[in-house]
Amino acid sequence: MSTEPPFTPGERVVPQAGRGGRDGDRPGARRRRMISIPSLARRGRTTLRHFVLLLAGGYISWLEARRDATGGRGLLFRLQSFMASLCRIFVDPEMAALPFPVQLRKRLEILGPTYVKLGQILSLRRDILPLSVTSELQNLLSRVPDVPFDSIRQIIEEDLGGSVDRLFSQIDPAPLASASIAQTHRATTVDGDLVILKVVKPGIRELLIRDAALLRLFGRILQLLVPQYQPRRVADEFCEYTLREVEMRREADNTLTFTENFKDMPEVVFPKVYHSLCGDRVLCEEYLQGVSPDSDVAASMTADDRQTLIDVGAAAIIRMLYEDGFFHADLHPGNLMVLPGPKVGFIDLGMVGYLEPRLRNHLLYTFYGMVMEDFEHAARHLADAAQTDAGSDVPGFRQAVKEVCRKWRRAANFEEHSLALLMLESVQLGARFRMYFPVEMVLMVKALITYEGVGYLMDPDFNVAGVSQRHVYRIFRSQMSPARLLRQGLRNAPDMVEALVRLPVLVSEGLRILEQQTRRPKQRALAGARGTMFGGACLISGAILAGLNGPWFAWAPLFVLGLLIPLRGRE
């Protein structure tokens, strides 16, 4: 049974990503034990077959588009048409007639839950993939067939170690929802509490672990072929996030963390977790009796209540993202609830995002700059949040972000005048300038889009900049409060004490070195100038050869000479 983690009073809680599991067993070790070589080989053959067919179908689709654009003339085109004819032997004609993004979506649906989930994550990565692909992947099937209740009952009894009739007074056999990974049922405990049971579907965990191993392998292969789309990074990010979702104890811990972080905001509600009725594959939590933000009941609320809900929702999401760094990473209107009060409820907390302090600060300053229309600072901090390489064009990226922001300022409707969509469009520019952003940023933007969309749904005159500005100011004030600065100082106290202890030794050593320098005989003003000039020439020559991709054995000795000759001259 999972126990509540210890919390330090007054501190925000961000659990470690590797947490979870029984007896201190690492999740990675448990996952490896679930992989059987024969089943992995069978799944690998199936996945590889669909991957090859997707490439063949994509080649046919590309050739047809080229035929329509150019008329299909020339010897090269005839050769390409012959290759496409060979591909048609293996690809289903109906599938080959579809555009590549549609073929990709259908192949993912055929491959099952893991790849449906992969497609849903890829649909958010507009910073890496073309818009035509991400738009089509948004049409992936979100509801899958229900699992018979007998199978669900068996998993509950195996996981909780007891009969369903003894653990619950009643379980509704008809599921409330059936997603690709888990299925939820309404139930009543023996004490009469109304709860929700979230049960991982049979065989899903093993399937996800096998598919994750294969996806990581394919990601490394594709990285050699199409590095501009970062397939290895995408595969690793997806596998890590998806494998967390099948660990119900982790979701229980996530709910506890959110509850602790928002204990000073009673108007933000998270479901109560029943730990004695939770297991590795079963989560039992309170049934929140509320309505969806897009329901008729929410629409009939008074204007004051709707404004209260918008403000509470803004405060909660901005705190998650920019203050706690621990946020709901699968936020959409279906995971938000309007509760009596009015209050805002968050459910389905299996997928969470972590923003480490440095990244969180850059994103806060980016968001603040966009809210305040200080686009120069917004572009600078957004660029600092990206990962770069030798081919990255940071100045070009900053300039492009500023131009997008200025265009946004002239807009006048929600579709264009949206802070979240502005940030999404800015992140999308990254691929063009070889600036790569972590998946947490994309999930963060998704949360902001949900917040804005619900806000405009409840109030067509919703001023997102005005509401956000107030809560961002609050975060800035809390960061600069004397109590917070004192806590940060106390955290650094051991390092400060160590520095003070070593200070006398460092001072005496510095004085000794200074005394030795002052006692040296004076040197001629131009002593060593010849060696320095020659060494500089060697360094410049070596840099030019390296920049022109010259052979290493030509520029490496020049670098060595350029460093050694001036040192020898000084001696």
PDB file of C-alpha atoms in Angstrom, residues 115-400:
ATOM      1  CA  TYR A 115       0.786   3.903 -31.037  1.00  0.00           C
ATOM      2  CA  VAL A 116      -2.525   5.717 -30.631  1.00  0.00           C
ATOM      3  CA  LYS A 117      -1.001   7.313 -27.545  1.00  0.00           C
ATOM      4  CA  LEU A 118       2.161   8.068 -29.531  1.00  0.00           C
ATOM      5  CA  GLY A 119       0.088   9.781 -32.206  1.00  0.00           C
ATOM      6  CA  GLN A 120      -1.684  11.900 -29.611  1.00  0.00           C
ATOM      7  CA  ILE A 121       1.671  13.081 -28.254  1.00  0.00           C
ATOM      8  CA  LEU A 122       3.012  13.710 -31.772  1.00  0.00           C
ATOM      9  CA  SER A 123      -0.067  15.810 -32.575  1.00  0.00           C
ATOM     10  CA  LEU A 124       1.208  18.312 -29.990  1.00  0.00           C
ATOM     11  CA  ARG A 125       4.740  18.529 -31.389  1.00  0.00           C
ATOM     12  CA  ARG A 126       4.165  21.226 -33.953  1.00  0.00           C
ATOM     13  CA  ASP A 127       7.642  22.489 -33.147  1.00  0.00           C
ATOM     14  CA  ILE A 128       9.108  19.379 -34.829  1.00  0.00           C
ATOM     15  CA  LEU A 129       6.551  17.889 -37.262  1.00  0.00           C
ATOM     16  CA  PRO A 130       4.771  19.491 -40.242  1.00  0.00           C
ATOM     17  CA  LEU A 131       1.358  21.022 -39.565  1.00  0.00           C
ATOM     18  CA  SER A 132      -0.326  18.623 -42.023  1.00  0.00           C
ATOM     19  CA  VAL A 133       0.818  15.654 -39.912  1.00  0.00           C
ATOM     20  CA  THR A 134      -0.028  17.109 -36.490  1.00  0.00           C
ATOM     21  CA  SER A 135      -3.475  18.241 -37.670  1.00  0.00           C
ATOM     22  CA  GLU A 136      -4.341  14.778 -38.971  1.00  0.00           C
ATOM     23  CA  LEU A 137      -3.098  13.049 -35.821  1.00  0.00           C
ATOM     24  CA  GLN A 138      -5.604  15.043 -33.801  1.00  0.00           C
ATOM     25  CA  ASN A 139      -8.271  12.826 -35.422  1.00  0.00           C
ATOM     26  CA  LEU A 140      -6.953   9.670 -33.774  1.00  0.00           C
ATOM     27  CA  LEU A 141      -9.632   7.560 -32.124  1.00  0.00           C
ATOM     28  CA  SER A 142      -9.924   8.673 -28.502  1.00  0.00           C
ATOM     29  CA  ARG A 143     -12.331   5.929 -27.388  1.00  0.00           C
ATOM     30  CA  VAL A 144     -11.535   2.256 -27.777  1.00  0.00           C
ATOM     31  CA  PRO A 145     -13.733  -0.815 -27.218  1.00  0.00           C
ATOM     32  CA  ASP A 146     -14.709  -1.620 -23.629  1.00  0.00           C
ATOM     33  CA  VAL A 147     -13.131  -4.551 -21.814  1.00  0.00           C
ATOM     34  CA  PRO A 148     -15.740  -7.004 -20.413  1.00  0.00           C
ATOM     35  CA  PHE A 149     -16.393  -6.468 -16.723  1.00  0.00           C
ATOM     36  CA  ASP A 150     -15.392 -10.041 -15.865  1.00  0.00           C
ATOM     37  CA  SER A 151     -11.825  -9.247 -16.947  1.00  0.00           C
ATOM     38  CA  ILE A 152     -11.888  -5.985 -14.976  1.00  0.00           C
ATOM     39  CA  ARG A 153     -13.189  -7.831 -11.914  1.00  0.00           C
ATOM     40  CA  GLN A 154     -10.354 -10.351 -12.164  1.00  0.00           C
ATOM     41  CA  ILE A 155      -7.705  -7.582 -12.286  1.00  0.00           C
ATOM     42  CA  ILE A 156      -9.259  -5.831  -9.258  1.00  0.00           C
ATOM     43  CA  GLU A 157      -9.278  -9.025  -7.208  1.00  0.00           C
ATOM     44  CA  GLU A 158      -5.719  -9.972  -8.202  1.00  0.00           C
ATOM     45  CA  ASP A 159      -4.367  -6.502  -7.509  1.00  0.00           C
ATOM     46  CA  LEU A 160      -6.177  -5.851  -4.225  1.00  0.00           C
ATOM     47  CA  GLY A 161      -5.983  -9.413  -2.937  1.00  0.00           C
ATOM     48  CA  GLY A 162      -9.626  -9.896  -2.104  1.00  0.00           C
ATOM     49  CA  SER A 163     -13.094 -10.521  -3.461  1.00  0.00           C
ATOM     50  CA  VAL A 164     -14.846  -7.595  -5.134  1.00  0.00           C
ATOM     51  CA  ASP A 165     -17.965  -8.319  -3.078  1.00  0.00           C
ATOM     52  CA  ARG A 166     -15.946  -7.918   0.132  1.00  0.00           C
ATOM     53  CA  LEU A 167     -14.125  -4.764  -0.959  1.00  0.00           C
ATOM     54  CA  PHE A 168     -17.056  -2.862  -2.483  1.00  0.00           C
ATOM     55  CA  SER A 169     -20.771  -2.844  -1.857  1.00  0.00           C
ATOM     56  CA  GLN A 170     -21.447  -2.181  -5.536  1.00  0.00           C
ATOM     57  CA  ILE A 171     -19.573  -1.676  -8.845  1.00  0.00           C
ATOM     58  CA  ASP A 172     -21.313  -0.487 -11.980  1.00  0.00           C
ATOM     59  CA  PRO A 173     -20.376  -3.027 -14.702  1.00  0.00           C
ATOM     60  CA  ALA A 174     -20.883  -0.395 -17.427  1.00  0.00           C
ATOM     61  CA  PRO A 175     -17.736   1.743 -17.721  1.00  0.00           C
ATOM     62  CA  LEU A 176     -17.888   5.516 -17.428  1.00  0.00           C
ATOM     63  CA  ALA A 177     -15.039   5.817 -19.924  1.00  0.00           C
ATOM     64  CA  SER A 178     -12.729   3.500 -21.847  1.00  0.00           C
ATOM     65  CA  ALA A 179      -9.410   4.934 -22.987  1.00  0.00           C
ATOM     66  CA  SER A 180      -6.468   3.229 -24.646  1.00  0.00           C
ATOM     67  CA  ILE A 181      -4.754   2.357 -21.352  1.00  0.00           C
ATOM     68  CA  ALA A 182      -7.373   2.203 -18.601  1.00  0.00           C
ATOM     69  CA  GLN A 183     -11.106   1.878 -18.013  1.00  0.00           C
ATOM     70  CA  THR A 184     -13.116   3.597 -15.274  1.00  0.00           C
ATOM     71  CA  HIS A 185     -16.131   2.322 -13.347  1.00  0.00           C
ATOM     72  CA  ARG A 186     -18.302   3.960 -10.735  1.00  0.00           C
ATOM     73  CA  ALA A 187     -18.426   2.068  -7.433  1.00  0.00           C
ATOM     74  CA  THR A 188     -19.486   2.339  -3.789  1.00  0.00           C
ATOM     75  CA  THR A 189     -17.257   1.331  -0.883  1.00  0.00           C
ATOM     76  CA  VAL A 190     -18.490  -0.782   2.007  1.00  0.00           C
ATOM     77  CA  ASP A 191     -18.635   2.484   4.025  1.00  0.00           C
ATOM     78  CA  GLY A 192     -21.010   3.982   1.477  1.00  0.00           C
ATOM     79  CA  ASP A 193     -18.572   6.387  -0.233  1.00  0.00           C
ATOM     80  CA  LEU A 194     -19.082   6.977  -3.948  1.00  0.00           C
ATOM     81  CA  VAL A 195     -15.788   6.335  -5.743  1.00  0.00           C
ATOM     82  CA  ILE A 196     -14.225   5.887  -9.161  1.00  0.00           C
ATOM     83  CA  LEU A 197     -12.212   2.777 -10.016  1.00  0.00           C
ATOM     84  CA  LYS A 198      -9.572   3.259 -12.686  1.00  0.00           C
ATOM     85  CA  VAL A 199      -8.289  -0.121 -13.875  1.00  0.00           C
ATOM     86  CA  VAL A 200      -5.435  -0.779 -16.307  1.00  0.00           C
ATOM     87  CA  LYS A 201      -6.730  -3.004 -19.092  1.00  0.00           C
ATOM     88  CA  PRO A 202      -5.452  -6.600 -19.254  1.00  0.00           C
ATOM     89  CA  GLY A 203      -2.227  -7.016 -21.211  1.00  0.00           C
ATOM     90  CA  ILE A 204      -1.764  -3.265 -21.721  1.00  0.00           C
ATOM     91  CA  ARG A 205       1.200  -2.898 -19.398  1.00  0.00           C
ATOM     92  CA  GLU A 206       3.156  -5.702 -21.083  1.00  0.00           C
ATOM     93  CA  LEU A 207       2.223  -4.357 -24.524  1.00  0.00           C
ATOM     94  CA  LEU A 208       3.395  -0.845 -23.619  1.00  0.00           C
ATOM     95  CA  ILE A 209       6.712  -2.122 -22.284  1.00  0.00           C
ATOM     96  CA  ARG A 210       7.394  -4.154 -25.452  1.00  0.00           C
ATOM     97  CA  ASP A 211       6.378  -1.273 -27.687  1.00  0.00           C
ATOM     98  CA  ALA A 212       8.516   1.163 -25.699  1.00  0.00           C
ATOM     99  CA  ALA A 213      11.592  -1.010 -26.249  1.00  0.00           C
ATOM    100  CA  LEU A 214      10.853  -1.167 -29.988  1.00  0.00           C
ATOM    101  CA  LEU A 215      10.135   2.560 -30.267  1.00  0.00           C
ATOM    102  CA  ARG A 216      13.420   3.424 -28.621  1.00  0.00           C
ATOM    103  CA  LEU A 217      15.199   1.156 -31.122  1.00  0.00           C
ATOM    104  CA  PHE A 218      13.370   2.683 -34.101  1.00  0.00           C
ATOM    105  CA  GLY A 219      14.039   6.160 -32.732  1.00  0.00           C
ATOM    106  CA  ARG A 220      17.769   5.527 -32.759  1.00  0.00           C
ATOM    107  CA  ILE A 221      17.637   4.188 -36.309  1.00  0.00           C
ATOM    108  CA  LEU A 222      15.541   7.106 -37.568  1.00  0.00           C
ATOM    109  CA  GLN A 223      17.874   9.562 -35.855  1.00  0.00           C
ATOM    110  CA  LEU A 224      20.499   8.579 -38.440  1.00  0.00           C
ATOM    111  CA  LEU A 225      18.071   9.147 -41.345  1.00  0.00           C
ATOM    112  CA  VAL A 226      16.001  12.211 -40.377  1.00  0.00           C
ATOM    113  CA  PRO A 227      17.809  13.943 -37.500  1.00  0.00           C
ATOM    114  CA  GLN A 228      15.934  17.226 -38.098  1.00  0.00           C
ATOM    115  CA  TYR A 229      12.776  15.676 -36.622  1.00  0.00           C
ATOM    116  CA  GLN A 230      14.588  14.451 -33.489  1.00  0.00           C
ATOM    117  CA  PRO A 231      13.041  10.921 -33.527  1.00  0.00           C
ATOM    118  CA  ARG A 232      15.254   9.630 -30.725  1.00  0.00           C
ATOM    119  CA  ARG A 233      14.253  12.487 -28.431  1.00  0.00           C
ATOM    120  CA  VAL A 234      10.552  12.072 -29.264  1.00  0.00           C
ATOM    121  CA  ALA A 235      10.660   8.296 -28.685  1.00  0.00           C
ATOM    122  CA  ASP A 236      12.399   8.616 -25.315  1.00  0.00           C
ATOM    123  CA  GLU A 237      10.032  11.347 -24.123  1.00  0.00           C
ATOM    124  CA  PHE A 238       6.945   9.431 -25.201  1.00  0.00           C
ATOM    125  CA  CYS A 239       8.057   6.147 -23.632  1.00  0.00           C
ATOM    126  CA  GLU A 240       8.862   7.790 -20.326  1.00  0.00           C
ATOM    127  CA  TYR A 241       5.534   9.613 -20.080  1.00  0.00           C
ATOM    128  CA  THR A 242       3.402   6.717 -21.275  1.00  0.00           C
ATOM    129  CA  LEU A 243       4.966   4.094 -19.011  1.00  0.00           C
ATOM    130  CA  ARG A 244       4.220   6.325 -16.032  1.00  0.00           C
ATOM    131  CA  GLU A 245       0.517   6.272 -16.893  1.00  0.00           C
ATOM    132  CA  VAL A 246       0.144   2.536 -16.262  1.00  0.00           C
ATOM    133  CA  GLU A 247       1.479   2.847 -12.717  1.00  0.00           C
ATOM    134  CA  MET A 248      -1.629   3.561 -10.660  1.00  0.00           C
ATOM    135  CA  ARG A 249       0.368   4.047  -7.471  1.00  0.00           C
ATOM    136  CA  ARG A 250       2.214   6.868  -9.186  1.00  0.00           C
ATOM    137  CA  GLU A 251      -1.081   8.542 -10.075  1.00  0.00           C
ATOM    138  CA  ALA A 252      -2.152   8.222  -6.432  1.00  0.00           C
ATOM    139  CA  ASP A 253       1.105   9.936  -5.412  1.00  0.00           C
ATOM    140  CA  ASN A 254       0.525  12.651  -8.019  1.00  0.00           C
ATOM    141  CA  THR A 255      -2.910  13.344  -6.551  1.00  0.00           C
ATOM    142  CA  LEU A 256      -1.421  13.601  -3.058  1.00  0.00           C
ATOM    143  CA  THR A 257       1.200  16.044  -4.318  1.00  0.00           C
ATOM    144  CA  PHE A 258      -1.383  18.290  -5.977  1.00  0.00           C
ATOM    145  CA  THR A 259      -3.551  18.190  -2.858  1.00  0.00           C
ATOM    146  CA  GLU A 260      -0.627  19.251  -0.679  1.00  0.00           C
ATOM    147  CA  ASN A 261       0.459  22.009  -3.059  1.00  0.00           C
ATOM    148  CA  PHE A 262      -3.064  23.499  -3.094  1.00  0.00           C
ATOM    149  CA  LYS A 263      -3.999  22.998   0.559  1.00  0.00           C
ATOM    150  CA  ASP A 264      -4.207  26.811   0.938  1.00  0.00           C
ATOM    151  CA  MET A 265      -6.725  27.032  -1.957  1.00  0.00           C
ATOM    152  CA  PRO A 266      -9.905  25.177  -0.923  1.00  0.00           C
ATOM    153  CA  GLU A 267     -11.592  26.347  -4.108  1.00  0.00           C
ATOM    154  CA  VAL A 268      -9.262  24.041  -6.099  1.00  0.00           C
ATOM    155  CA  VAL A 269     -10.255  20.401  -5.546  1.00  0.00           C
ATOM    156  CA  PHE A 270      -8.472  17.125  -6.212  1.00  0.00           C
ATOM    157  CA  PRO A 271     -10.105  13.753  -5.533  1.00  0.00           C
ATOM    158  CA  LYS A 272      -9.398  11.946  -2.278  1.00  0.00           C
ATOM    159  CA  VAL A 273      -7.395   8.734  -2.736  1.00  0.00           C
ATOM    160  CA  TYR A 274      -8.442   5.520  -0.950  1.00  0.00           C
ATOM    161  CA  HIS A 275      -5.025   3.930  -0.424  1.00  0.00           C
ATOM    162  CA  SER A 276      -6.320   0.666   1.018  1.00  0.00           C
ATOM    163  CA  LEU A 277      -8.219   0.117  -2.264  1.00  0.00           C
ATOM    164  CA  CYS A 278      -5.326   0.997  -4.603  1.00  0.00           C
ATOM    165  CA  GLY A 279      -2.807  -1.312  -6.248  1.00  0.00           C
ATOM    166  CA  ASP A 280      -0.326  -1.393  -9.101  1.00  0.00           C
ATOM    167  CA  ARG A 281      -3.140  -1.623 -11.675  1.00  0.00           C
ATOM    168  CA  VAL A 282      -6.113  -0.237  -9.726  1.00  0.00           C
ATOM    169  CA  LEU A 283      -6.731   3.304  -8.512  1.00  0.00           C
ATOM    170  CA  CYS A 284      -9.653   4.094  -6.188  1.00  0.00           C
ATOM    171  CA  GLU A 285     -10.451   7.736  -5.633  1.00  0.00           C
ATOM    172  CA  GLU A 286     -13.329   9.990  -4.704  1.00  0.00           C
ATOM    173  CA  TYR A 287     -16.073  10.554  -7.267  1.00  0.00           C
ATOM    174  CA  LEU A 288     -16.313  14.314  -7.766  1.00  0.00           C
ATOM    175  CA  GLN A 289     -19.940  15.187  -8.412  1.00  0.00           C
ATOM    176  CA  GLY A 290     -19.570  18.066 -10.810  1.00  0.00           C
ATOM    177  CA  VAL A 291     -20.188  19.002 -14.428  1.00  0.00           C
ATOM    178  CA  SER A 292     -18.002  19.708 -17.434  1.00  0.00           C
ATOM    179  CA  PRO A 293     -17.179  23.379 -18.212  1.00  0.00           C
ATOM    180  CA  ASP A 294     -18.955  23.027 -21.586  1.00  0.00           C
ATOM    181  CA  SER A 295     -22.170  21.629 -20.073  1.00  0.00           C
ATOM    182  CA  ASP A 296     -25.540  23.398 -20.016  1.00  0.00           C
ATOM    183  CA  VAL A 297     -25.376  23.580 -16.224  1.00  0.00           C
ATOM    184  CA  ALA A 298     -22.135  25.560 -16.362  1.00  0.00           C
ATOM    185  CA  ALA A 299     -23.542  27.808 -19.075  1.00  0.00           C
ATOM    186  CA  SER A 300     -26.575  28.657 -16.891  1.00  0.00           C
ATOM    187  CA  MET A 301     -24.448  29.890 -13.954  1.00  0.00           C
ATOM    188  CA  THR A 302     -24.496  33.563 -12.997  1.00  0.00           C
ATOM    189  CA  ALA A 303     -21.924  35.900 -14.493  1.00  0.00           C
ATOM    190  CA  ASP A 304     -20.244  36.377 -11.106  1.00  0.00           C
ATOM    191  CA  ASP A 305     -19.873  32.624 -10.587  1.00  0.00           C
ATOM    192  CA  ARG A 306     -18.402  32.207 -14.056  1.00  0.00           C
ATOM    193  CA  GLN A 307     -15.898  35.001 -13.403  1.00  0.00           C
ATOM    194  CA  THR A 308     -14.958  33.340 -10.106  1.00  0.00           C
ATOM    195  CA  LEU A 309     -14.353  30.024 -11.854  1.00  0.00           C
ATOM    196  CA  ILE A 310     -12.207  31.673 -14.536  1.00  0.00           C
ATOM    197  CA  ASP A 311     -10.091  33.420 -11.923  1.00  0.00           C
ATOM    198  CA  VAL A 312      -9.681  30.274  -9.810  1.00  0.00           C
ATOM    199  CA  GLY A 313      -8.757  28.216 -12.864  1.00  0.00           C
ATOM    200  CA  ALA A 314      -6.197  30.813 -13.964  1.00  0.00           C
ATOM    201  CA  ALA A 315      -4.658  30.943 -10.490  1.00  0.00           C
ATOM    202  CA  ALA A 316      -4.428  27.132 -10.313  1.00  0.00           C
ATOM    203  CA  ILE A 317      -2.865  26.589 -13.735  1.00  0.00           C
ATOM    204  CA  ILE A 318      -0.400  29.491 -13.465  1.00  0.00           C
ATOM    205  CA  ARG A 319       0.653  28.232 -10.019  1.00  0.00           C
ATOM    206  CA  MET A 320       1.163  24.689 -11.355  1.00  0.00           C
ATOM    207  CA  LEU A 321       3.258  25.877 -14.270  1.00  0.00           C
ATOM    208  CA  TYR A 322       5.295  28.783 -12.978  1.00  0.00           C
ATOM    209  CA  GLU A 323       5.397  28.388  -9.200  1.00  0.00           C
ATOM    210  CA  ASP A 324       5.340  24.656  -8.444  1.00  0.00           C
ATOM    211  CA  GLY A 325       6.795  23.309 -11.693  1.00  0.00           C
ATOM    212  CA  PHE A 326       4.512  20.281 -11.285  1.00  0.00           C
ATOM    213  CA  PHE A 327       1.470  20.400 -13.543  1.00  0.00           C
ATOM    214  CA  HIS A 328      -1.364  18.424 -15.115  1.00  0.00           C
ATOM    215  CA  ALA A 329       0.144  17.337 -18.449  1.00  0.00           C
ATOM    216  CA  ASP A 330      -3.044  15.936 -20.013  1.00  0.00           C
ATOM    217  CA  LEU A 331      -5.305  18.894 -19.435  1.00  0.00           C
ATOM    218  CA  HIS A 332      -8.439  19.203 -21.541  1.00  0.00           C
ATOM    219  CA  PRO A 333     -12.067  20.144 -20.771  1.00  0.00           C
ATOM    220  CA  GLY A 334     -12.891  16.512 -19.953  1.00  0.00           C
ATOM    221  CA  ASN A 335     -10.369  16.570 -17.084  1.00  0.00           C
ATOM    222  CA  LEU A 336     -11.770  19.785 -15.600  1.00  0.00           C
ATOM    223  CA  MET A 337     -14.896  19.857 -13.446  1.00  0.00           C
ATOM    224  CA  VAL A 338     -17.165  22.632 -12.186  1.00  0.00           C
ATOM    225  CA  LEU A 339     -18.138  21.843  -8.596  1.00  0.00           C
ATOM    226  CA  PRO A 340     -20.642  23.541  -6.269  1.00  0.00           C
ATOM    227  CA  GLY A 341     -19.239  26.573  -4.509  1.00  0.00           C
ATOM    228  CA  PRO A 342     -18.245  27.330  -7.217  1.00  0.00           C
ATOM    229  CA  LYS A 343     -15.022  25.345  -7.211  1.00  0.00           C
ATOM    230  CA  VAL A 344     -12.715  23.888  -9.867  1.00  0.00           C
ATOM    231  CA  GLY A 345     -11.871  20.172  -9.819  1.00  0.00           C
ATOM    232  CA  PHE A 346      -9.006  18.387 -11.580  1.00  0.00           C
ATOM    233  CA  ILE A 347      -9.173  14.657 -12.375  1.00  0.00           C
ATOM    234  CA  ASP A 348      -7.170  12.037 -14.329  1.00  0.00           C
ATOM    235  CA  LEU A 349      -3.768  12.961 -12.885  1.00  0.00           C
ATOM    236  CA  GLY A 350      -1.706  10.104 -14.295  1.00  0.00           C
ATOM    237  CA  MET A 351       0.215  12.256 -16.753  1.00  0.00           C
ATOM    238  CA  VAL A 352       2.080  15.102 -15.078  1.00  0.00           C
ATOM    239  CA  GLY A 353       4.878  17.387 -16.187  1.00  0.00           C
ATOM    240  CA  TYR A 354       7.976  18.525 -14.312  1.00  0.00           C
ATOM    241  CA  LEU A 355       9.649  21.881 -14.959  1.00  0.00           C
ATOM    242  CA  GLU A 356      13.049  22.200 -13.323  1.00  0.00           C
ATOM    243  CA  PRO A 357      13.685  25.635 -11.716  1.00  0.00           C
ATOM    244  CA  ARG A 358      15.849  27.114 -14.480  1.00  0.00           C
ATOM    245  CA  LEU A 359      13.404  26.172 -17.241  1.00  0.00           C
ATOM    246  CA  ARG A 360      10.459  27.275 -15.098  1.00  0.00           C
ATOM    247  CA  ASN A 361      11.979  30.724 -14.588  1.00  0.00           C
ATOM    248  CA  HIS A 362      12.668  31.176 -18.303  1.00  0.00           C
ATOM    249  CA  LEU A 363       9.094  30.198 -19.142  1.00  0.00           C
ATOM    250  CA  LEU A 364       7.684  32.496 -16.453  1.00  0.00           C
ATOM    251  CA  TYR A 365       9.681  35.428 -17.817  1.00  0.00           C
ATOM    252  CA  THR A 366       8.630  34.519 -21.372  1.00  0.00           C
ATOM    253  CA  PHE A 367       4.967  34.413 -20.369  1.00  0.00           C
ATOM    254  CA  TYR A 368       5.329  37.645 -18.405  1.00  0.00           C
ATOM    255  CA  GLY A 369       7.021  39.368 -21.350  1.00  0.00           C
ATOM    256  CA  MET A 370       4.188  38.331 -23.666  1.00  0.00           C
ATOM    257  CA  VAL A 371       1.550  39.466 -21.175  1.00  0.00           C
ATOM    258  CA  MET A 372       3.287  42.835 -20.765  1.00  0.00           C
ATOM    259  CA  GLU A 373       4.036  43.021 -24.537  1.00  0.00           C
ATOM    260  CA  ASP A 374       7.763  43.215 -23.785  1.00  0.00           C
ATOM    261  CA  PHE A 375       8.602  41.039 -26.768  1.00  0.00           C
ATOM    262  CA  GLU A 376      12.370  41.632 -26.657  1.00  0.00           C
ATOM    263  CA  HIS A 377      12.697  39.968 -23.253  1.00  0.00           C
ATOM    264  CA  ALA A 378      10.108  37.310 -24.122  1.00  0.00           C
ATOM    265  CA  ALA A 379      12.113  36.244 -27.183  1.00  0.00           C
ATOM    266  CA  ARG A 380      15.375  36.197 -25.218  1.00  0.00           C
ATOM    267  CA  HIS A 381      14.046  34.015 -22.415  1.00  0.00           C
ATOM    268  CA  LEU A 382      12.281  31.666 -24.832  1.00  0.00           C
ATOM    269  CA  ALA A 383      15.563  31.187 -26.704  1.00  0.00           C
ATOM    270  CA  ASP A 384      17.342  30.485 -23.399  1.00  0.00           C
ATOM    271  CA  ALA A 385      14.792  27.721 -22.677  1.00  0.00           C
ATOM    272  CA  ALA A 386      15.694  25.877 -25.904  1.00  0.00           C
ATOM    273  CA  GLN A 387      18.402  23.296 -26.490  1.00  0.00           C
ATOM    274  CA  THR A 388      20.824  24.301 -29.225  1.00  0.00           C
ATOM    275  CA  ASP A 389      23.591  22.752 -31.277  1.00  0.00           C
ATOM    276  CA  ALA A 390      26.270  23.962 -33.649  1.00  0.00           C
ATOM    277  CA  GLY A 391      23.725  24.655 -36.400  1.00  0.00           C
ATOM    278  CA  SER A 392      21.267  26.668 -34.271  1.00  0.00           C
ATOM    279  CA  ASP A 393      20.474  30.224 -35.340  1.00  0.00           C
ATOM    280  CA  VAL A 394      19.663  31.915 -32.021  1.00  0.00           C
ATOM    281  CA  PRO A 395      19.598  35.552 -33.297  1.00  0.00           C
ATOM    282  CA  GLY A 396      17.356  34.516 -36.195  1.00  0.00           C
ATOM    283  CA  PHE A 397      15.006  32.701 -33.822  1.00  0.00           C
ATOM    284  CA  ARG A 398      14.745  35.723 -31.524  1.00  0.00           C
ATOM    285  CA  GLN A 399      13.952  38.017 -34.430  1.00  0.00           C
ATOM    286  CA  ALA A 400      11.293  35.653 -35.782  1.00  0.00           C
TER     287      ALA A 400
END
